[in-house]
XYZ file of C-alpha atoms in Angstrom:
394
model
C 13.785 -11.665 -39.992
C 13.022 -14.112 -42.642
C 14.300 -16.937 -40.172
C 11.408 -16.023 -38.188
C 8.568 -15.712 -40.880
C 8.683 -19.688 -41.373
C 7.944 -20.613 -37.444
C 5.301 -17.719 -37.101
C 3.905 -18.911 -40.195
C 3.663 -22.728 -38.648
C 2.190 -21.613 -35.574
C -0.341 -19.779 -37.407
C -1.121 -23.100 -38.964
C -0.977 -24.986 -36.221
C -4.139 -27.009 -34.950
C -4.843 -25.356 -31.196
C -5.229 -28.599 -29.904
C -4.715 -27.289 -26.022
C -7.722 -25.245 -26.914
C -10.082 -27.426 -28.533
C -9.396 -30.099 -25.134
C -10.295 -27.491 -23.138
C -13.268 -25.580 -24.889
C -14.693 -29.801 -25.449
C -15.296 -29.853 -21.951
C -16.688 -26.426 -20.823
C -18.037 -27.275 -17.349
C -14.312 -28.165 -16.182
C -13.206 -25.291 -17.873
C -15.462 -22.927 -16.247
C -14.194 -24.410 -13.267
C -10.430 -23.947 -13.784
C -11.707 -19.863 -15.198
C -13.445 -19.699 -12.293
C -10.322 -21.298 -9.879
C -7.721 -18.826 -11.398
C -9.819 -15.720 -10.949
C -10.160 -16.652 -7.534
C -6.387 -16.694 -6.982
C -6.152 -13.560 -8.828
C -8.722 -11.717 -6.859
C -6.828 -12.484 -3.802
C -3.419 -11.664 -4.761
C -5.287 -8.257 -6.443
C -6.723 -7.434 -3.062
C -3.496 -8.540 -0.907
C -1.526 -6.151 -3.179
C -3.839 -3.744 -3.070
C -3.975 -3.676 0.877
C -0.617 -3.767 0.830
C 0.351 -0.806 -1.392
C -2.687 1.113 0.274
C -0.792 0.212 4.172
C 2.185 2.440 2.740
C 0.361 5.000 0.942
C -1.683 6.185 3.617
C 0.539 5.889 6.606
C 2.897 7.750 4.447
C 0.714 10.343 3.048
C 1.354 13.116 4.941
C 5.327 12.575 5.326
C 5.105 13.411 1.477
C 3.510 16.629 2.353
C 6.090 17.983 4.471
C 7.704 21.064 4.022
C 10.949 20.119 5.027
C 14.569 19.053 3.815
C 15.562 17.162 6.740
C 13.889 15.267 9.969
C 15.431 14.826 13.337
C 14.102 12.070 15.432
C 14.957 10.299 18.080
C 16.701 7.315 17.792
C 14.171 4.930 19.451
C 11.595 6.302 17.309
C 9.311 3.319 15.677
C 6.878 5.139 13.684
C 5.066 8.275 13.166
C 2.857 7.901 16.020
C 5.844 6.425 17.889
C 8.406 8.825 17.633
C 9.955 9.234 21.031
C 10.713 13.097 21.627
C 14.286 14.397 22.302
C 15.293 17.733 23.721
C 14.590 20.671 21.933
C 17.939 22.509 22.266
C 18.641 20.297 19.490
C 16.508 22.236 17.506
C 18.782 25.546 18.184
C 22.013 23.314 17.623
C 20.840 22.049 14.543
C 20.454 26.031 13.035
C 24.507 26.248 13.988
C 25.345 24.256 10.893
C 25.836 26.387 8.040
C 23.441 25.621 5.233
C 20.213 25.108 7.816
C 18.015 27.828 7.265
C 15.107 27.049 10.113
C 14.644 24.066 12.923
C 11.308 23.512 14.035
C 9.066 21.397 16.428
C 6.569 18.395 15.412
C 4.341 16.997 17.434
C 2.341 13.794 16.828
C 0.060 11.819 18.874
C -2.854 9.468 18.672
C -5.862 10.687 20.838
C -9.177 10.031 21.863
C -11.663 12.662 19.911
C -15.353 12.361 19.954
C -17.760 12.234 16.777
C -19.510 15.439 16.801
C -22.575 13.916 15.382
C -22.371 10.133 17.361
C -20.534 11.300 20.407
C -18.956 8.286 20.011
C -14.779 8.235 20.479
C -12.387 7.505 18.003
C -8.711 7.125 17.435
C -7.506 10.597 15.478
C -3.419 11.608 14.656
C -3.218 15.325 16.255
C -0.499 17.148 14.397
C 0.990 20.204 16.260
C 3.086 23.023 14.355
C 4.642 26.209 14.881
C 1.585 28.062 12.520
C 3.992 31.006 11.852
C 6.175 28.229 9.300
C 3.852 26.555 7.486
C 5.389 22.602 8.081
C 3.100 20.928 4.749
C 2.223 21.365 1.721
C -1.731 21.362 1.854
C -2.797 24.983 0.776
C -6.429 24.370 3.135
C -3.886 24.049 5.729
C -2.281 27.023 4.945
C -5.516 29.046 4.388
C -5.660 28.323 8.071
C -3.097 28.893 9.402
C -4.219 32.121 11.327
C -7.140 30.085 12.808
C -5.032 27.458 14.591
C -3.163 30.172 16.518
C -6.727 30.699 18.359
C -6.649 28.382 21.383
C -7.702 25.152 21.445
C -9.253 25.613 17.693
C -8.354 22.215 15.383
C -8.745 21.877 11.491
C -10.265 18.497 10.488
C -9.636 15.914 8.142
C -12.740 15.718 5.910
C -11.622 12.676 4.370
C -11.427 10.478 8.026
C -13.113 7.844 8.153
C -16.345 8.182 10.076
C -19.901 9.417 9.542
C -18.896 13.366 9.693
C -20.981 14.451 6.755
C -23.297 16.806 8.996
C -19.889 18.104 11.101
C -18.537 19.254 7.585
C -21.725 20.658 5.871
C -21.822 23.047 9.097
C -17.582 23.503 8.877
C -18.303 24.557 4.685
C -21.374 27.223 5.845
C -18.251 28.808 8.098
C -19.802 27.465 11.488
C -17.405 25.831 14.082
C -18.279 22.624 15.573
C -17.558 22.588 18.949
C -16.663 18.378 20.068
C -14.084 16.819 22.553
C -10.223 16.085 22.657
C -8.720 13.865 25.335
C -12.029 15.357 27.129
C -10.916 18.801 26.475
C -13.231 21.018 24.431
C -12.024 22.047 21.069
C -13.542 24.153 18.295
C -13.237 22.575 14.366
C -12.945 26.070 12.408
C -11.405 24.350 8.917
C -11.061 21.638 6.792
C -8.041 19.490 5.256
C -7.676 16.212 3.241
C -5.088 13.831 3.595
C -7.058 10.781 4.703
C -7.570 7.695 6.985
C -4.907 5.032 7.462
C -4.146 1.971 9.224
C -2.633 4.173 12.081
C -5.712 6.333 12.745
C -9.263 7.032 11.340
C -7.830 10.508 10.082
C -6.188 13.875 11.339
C -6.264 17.143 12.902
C -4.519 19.970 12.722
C -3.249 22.493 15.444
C -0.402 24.749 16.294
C 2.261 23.530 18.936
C 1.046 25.919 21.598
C -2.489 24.201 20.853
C -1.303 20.935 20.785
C 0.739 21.411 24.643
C -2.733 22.413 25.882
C -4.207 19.111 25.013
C -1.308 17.362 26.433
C -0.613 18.856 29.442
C 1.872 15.687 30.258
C 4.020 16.524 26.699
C 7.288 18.345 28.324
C 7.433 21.596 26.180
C 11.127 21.204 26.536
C 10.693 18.273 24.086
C 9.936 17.760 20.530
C 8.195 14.562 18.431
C 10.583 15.433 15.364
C 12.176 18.368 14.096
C 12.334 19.605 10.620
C 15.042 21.520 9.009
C 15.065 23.397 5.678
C 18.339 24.530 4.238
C 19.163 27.763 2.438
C 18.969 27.752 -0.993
C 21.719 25.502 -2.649
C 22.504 23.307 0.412
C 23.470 19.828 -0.020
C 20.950 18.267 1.707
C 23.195 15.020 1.957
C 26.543 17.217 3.308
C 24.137 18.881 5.906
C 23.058 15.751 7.023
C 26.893 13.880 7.281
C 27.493 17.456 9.376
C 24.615 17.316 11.132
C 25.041 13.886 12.042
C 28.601 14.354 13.301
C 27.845 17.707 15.421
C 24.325 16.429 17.195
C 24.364 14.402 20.057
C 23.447 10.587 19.667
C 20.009 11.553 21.346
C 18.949 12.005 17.575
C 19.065 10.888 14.089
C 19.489 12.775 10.780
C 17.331 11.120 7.769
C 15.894 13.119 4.415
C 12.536 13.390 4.021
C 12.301 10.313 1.174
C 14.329 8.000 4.639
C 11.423 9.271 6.917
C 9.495 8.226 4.179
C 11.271 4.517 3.789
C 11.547 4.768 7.727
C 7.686 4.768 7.872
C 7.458 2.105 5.127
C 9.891 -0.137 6.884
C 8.134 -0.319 10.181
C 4.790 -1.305 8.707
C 7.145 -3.827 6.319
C 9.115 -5.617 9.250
C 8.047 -4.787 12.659
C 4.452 -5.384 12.228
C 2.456 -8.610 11.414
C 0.672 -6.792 9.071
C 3.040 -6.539 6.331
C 3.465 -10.110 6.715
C 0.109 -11.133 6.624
C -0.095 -8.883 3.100
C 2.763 -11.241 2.188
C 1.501 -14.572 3.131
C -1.596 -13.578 1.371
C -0.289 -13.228 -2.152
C 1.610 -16.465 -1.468
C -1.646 -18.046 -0.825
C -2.885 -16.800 -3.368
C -0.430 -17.883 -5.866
C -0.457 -22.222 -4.426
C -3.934 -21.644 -4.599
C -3.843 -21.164 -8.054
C -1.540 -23.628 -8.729
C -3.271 -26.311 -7.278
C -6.460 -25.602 -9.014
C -5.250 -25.323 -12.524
C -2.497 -28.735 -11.609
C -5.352 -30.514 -10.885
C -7.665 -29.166 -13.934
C -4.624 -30.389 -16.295
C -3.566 -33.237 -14.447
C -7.489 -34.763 -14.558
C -7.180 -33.458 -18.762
C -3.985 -35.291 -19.305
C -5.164 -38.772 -17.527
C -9.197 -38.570 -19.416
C -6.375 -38.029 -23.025
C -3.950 -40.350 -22.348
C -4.645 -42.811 -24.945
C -4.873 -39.939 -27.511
C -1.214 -38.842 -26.142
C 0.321 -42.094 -27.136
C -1.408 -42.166 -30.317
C 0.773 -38.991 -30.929
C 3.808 -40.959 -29.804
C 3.255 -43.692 -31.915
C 2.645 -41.400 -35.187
C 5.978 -40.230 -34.391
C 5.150 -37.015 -32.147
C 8.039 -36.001 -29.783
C 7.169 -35.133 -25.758
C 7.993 -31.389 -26.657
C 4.989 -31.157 -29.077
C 3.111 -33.405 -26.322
C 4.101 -30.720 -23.515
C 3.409 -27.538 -26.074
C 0.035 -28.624 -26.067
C 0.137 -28.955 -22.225
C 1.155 -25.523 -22.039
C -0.991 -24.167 -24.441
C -3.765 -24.590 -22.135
C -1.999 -23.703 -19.299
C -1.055 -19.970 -21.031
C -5.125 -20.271 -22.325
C -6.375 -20.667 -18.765
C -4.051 -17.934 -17.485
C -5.529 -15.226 -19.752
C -9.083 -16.191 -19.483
C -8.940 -16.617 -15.903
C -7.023 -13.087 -15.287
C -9.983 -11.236 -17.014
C -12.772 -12.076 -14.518
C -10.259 -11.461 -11.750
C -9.361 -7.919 -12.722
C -12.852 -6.281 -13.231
C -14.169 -8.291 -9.998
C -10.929 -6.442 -8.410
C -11.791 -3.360 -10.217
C -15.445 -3.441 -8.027
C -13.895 -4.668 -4.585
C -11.311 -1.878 -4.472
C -14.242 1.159 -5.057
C -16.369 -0.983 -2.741
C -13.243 -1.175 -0.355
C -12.369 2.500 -0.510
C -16.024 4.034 0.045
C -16.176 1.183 2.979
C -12.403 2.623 4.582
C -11.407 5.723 3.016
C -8.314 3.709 2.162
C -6.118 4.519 -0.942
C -7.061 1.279 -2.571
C -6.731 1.648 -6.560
C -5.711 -0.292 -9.334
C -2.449 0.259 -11.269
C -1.079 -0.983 -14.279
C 2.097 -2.124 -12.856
C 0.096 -4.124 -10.204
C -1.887 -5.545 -12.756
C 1.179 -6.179 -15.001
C 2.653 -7.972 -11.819
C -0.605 -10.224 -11.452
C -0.519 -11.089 -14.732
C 3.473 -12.303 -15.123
C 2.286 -14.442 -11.475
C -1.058 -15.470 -13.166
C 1.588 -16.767 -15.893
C 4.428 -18.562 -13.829
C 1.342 -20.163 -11.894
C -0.087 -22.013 -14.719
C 3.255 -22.393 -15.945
C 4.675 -24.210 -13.120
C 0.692 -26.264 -12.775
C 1.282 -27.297 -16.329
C 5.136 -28.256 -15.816
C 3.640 -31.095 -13.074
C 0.988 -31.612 -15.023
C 3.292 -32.866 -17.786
C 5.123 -35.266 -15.638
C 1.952 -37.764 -16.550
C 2.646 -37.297 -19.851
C 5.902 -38.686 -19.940
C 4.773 -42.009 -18.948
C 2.541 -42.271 -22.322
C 3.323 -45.182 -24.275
C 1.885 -46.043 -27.706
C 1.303 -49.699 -25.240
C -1.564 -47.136 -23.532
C -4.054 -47.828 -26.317
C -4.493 -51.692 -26.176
């Protein structure tokens, strides 16, 4: 402890000589401020489109009821899943420790704006109503509803002008509109959300949902879900289950659907990479502004540099002071970027219904980037400085 009182107490003392360089010249500093935020505003709203691409294409496999999902092996995505046959289904409630096997079915369909008459892309979600398959307790309210043909509970949180449609759904009036040109009543309302997938989702019961696709084999199934009895390993069920099914399907837990959803937006979509290449961008951007805002710093002080050599200064003082203002930029710069990131995600999410929302561990993870990117500007920045020579001031 003591061994560390004398070095705080000299850096306490210490002339901040990276700071008084850069606050001497405030027009270049504003510029470098002004650089960094930049970089951090797009590596803010890469994340942040990034982390909202697997929260809402993943937002209602969290609300599933259910210990484990069959799908088919083929199966891409959630609006990709194949269907396999749905004997499975009965095979699957053999194994000792399932309790029930049931159907899901999801599709992407053509539904028209009951206000614009205008089509749009919508997920349609089919369950057996008589097992309720998610956790969403308007769902559930519903649930008698849905067994009413070709009745539909609606996502109030789509994305879409729908405020009209709900006022009238609220007062207990059903909106009559169009599915796949098939007329459909709206009797309830849900949230779960928009997402890159679809502008949001609807709601039906499995007979319902064979109605609107007339073409859907009811022999077949999307996925199936399986809850065990009480006490079931749901990782022994699914080694058994694995091993008794046929290869026409696949065992995962819910949190591998999950990470199965994830995966395919991750990998087999350019997307994700885009997301990626983004916050890359972001962070060479940054370096590049703040290398040259040192570099140009170091050249206009050379001369005072090698008076420092030549009263005896070593290059690691010479570089500390490099590095002071590359740490001082980094801080000043991250502020501006975070509350200007701050406004672009609420203007983002009232603009796409998107779950776009700052975090502490993405701003945390900014930040330590924000840091290594001066640091690394300010490393070849330095390389300058090593050429100084006490020579430099005749």
């Amino acid at each position: 402890m003591i061994g560390l009182i004398k070095p705080l107490q000299q850096l306490r003392n210490r002339t901040p000589i990276g700071w008084l360089q850069l606050s001497h010249d405030k027009g270049r500093m504003a510029v470098a401020v002004a650089g960094i935020a930049f970089a951090d505003i797009l590596m803010f709203m890469q994340l942040g489109f990034q982390n909202a691409l697997y929260t809402s294409n993943t937002r209602l496999h969290t609300t599933l009821q259910t210990d484990l999902v069959l799908i088919h092996p083929q199966a891409r995505n959630l609006i990709n899943l194949s269907s396999f046959p749905r004997r499975r289904l009965y095979q699957a409630m053999n194994v000792p420790g399932v309790k029930s096997a049931d159907s899901l079915y999801v599709k992407i369909a053509n539904w028209k704006n009951p206000e614009t008459r205008r089509e749009t892309s919508l997920m349609v979600v089919g369950f057996n109503p008589d097992r309720p398959a998610f956790a969403l307790p308007e769902v559930n309210q519903n649930l008698s509803a849905i067994k009413l043909p070709d009745t539909v509970l609606f996502d109030r949180a789509a994305r879409g002008d729908y405020q009209r449609t709900i006022a009238q759904i609220n007062q207990g009036t059903s909106v009559k509109t169009e599915i796949e040109r098939r007329t459909v009543s709206v009797s309830g309302l849900f949230t779960v959300g928009a997402s890159f997938a679809a502008d949001g989702i609807l709601m039906t019961s499995d007979q319902n949902y064979l109605r609107l696709f007339p073409r859907q084999n009811s022999g077949s199934v999307n996925a199936g879900l399986i809850q065990l009895q009480p006490g079931a390993d749901p990782l022994q069920v699914q080694q058994v289950l694995t091993a008794y099914l046929p290869d026409d399907v696949k065992v995962l837990t819910k949190q591998e659907f999950i990470d199965f959803e994830k995966n395919y937006w991750a990998k087999n979509t350019a997307v994700g990479f885009v997301f990626n290449l983004g916050v890359a961008m972001g962070f060479v951007v940054g370096v590049i502004i703040v290398y040259q805002v040192l570099s140009t710093d170091v050249s206009d002080h050379m001369g005072e540099y090698a008076t420092f050599k030549a009263m005896g200064y070593r290059n690691v003082y010479l570089l500390g002071i490099v590095f002071e203002e590359a740490l001082i930029l980094s801080i000043i710069g991250f502020l501006p970027g975070l509350g200007i990131s701050f406004g672009l995600y609420a203007l983002t999410r009232k603009a796409t219904n998107l779950p776009l929302y700052m975090t502490l561990v993405r701003a945390v993870t900014v930040l330590i980037l924000n840091v290594v990117m001066c640091s690394i500007s300010g490393t070849i920045a330095t390389r300058k400085l090593q050429a100084a020579d006490p020579a430099d001031m005749f």
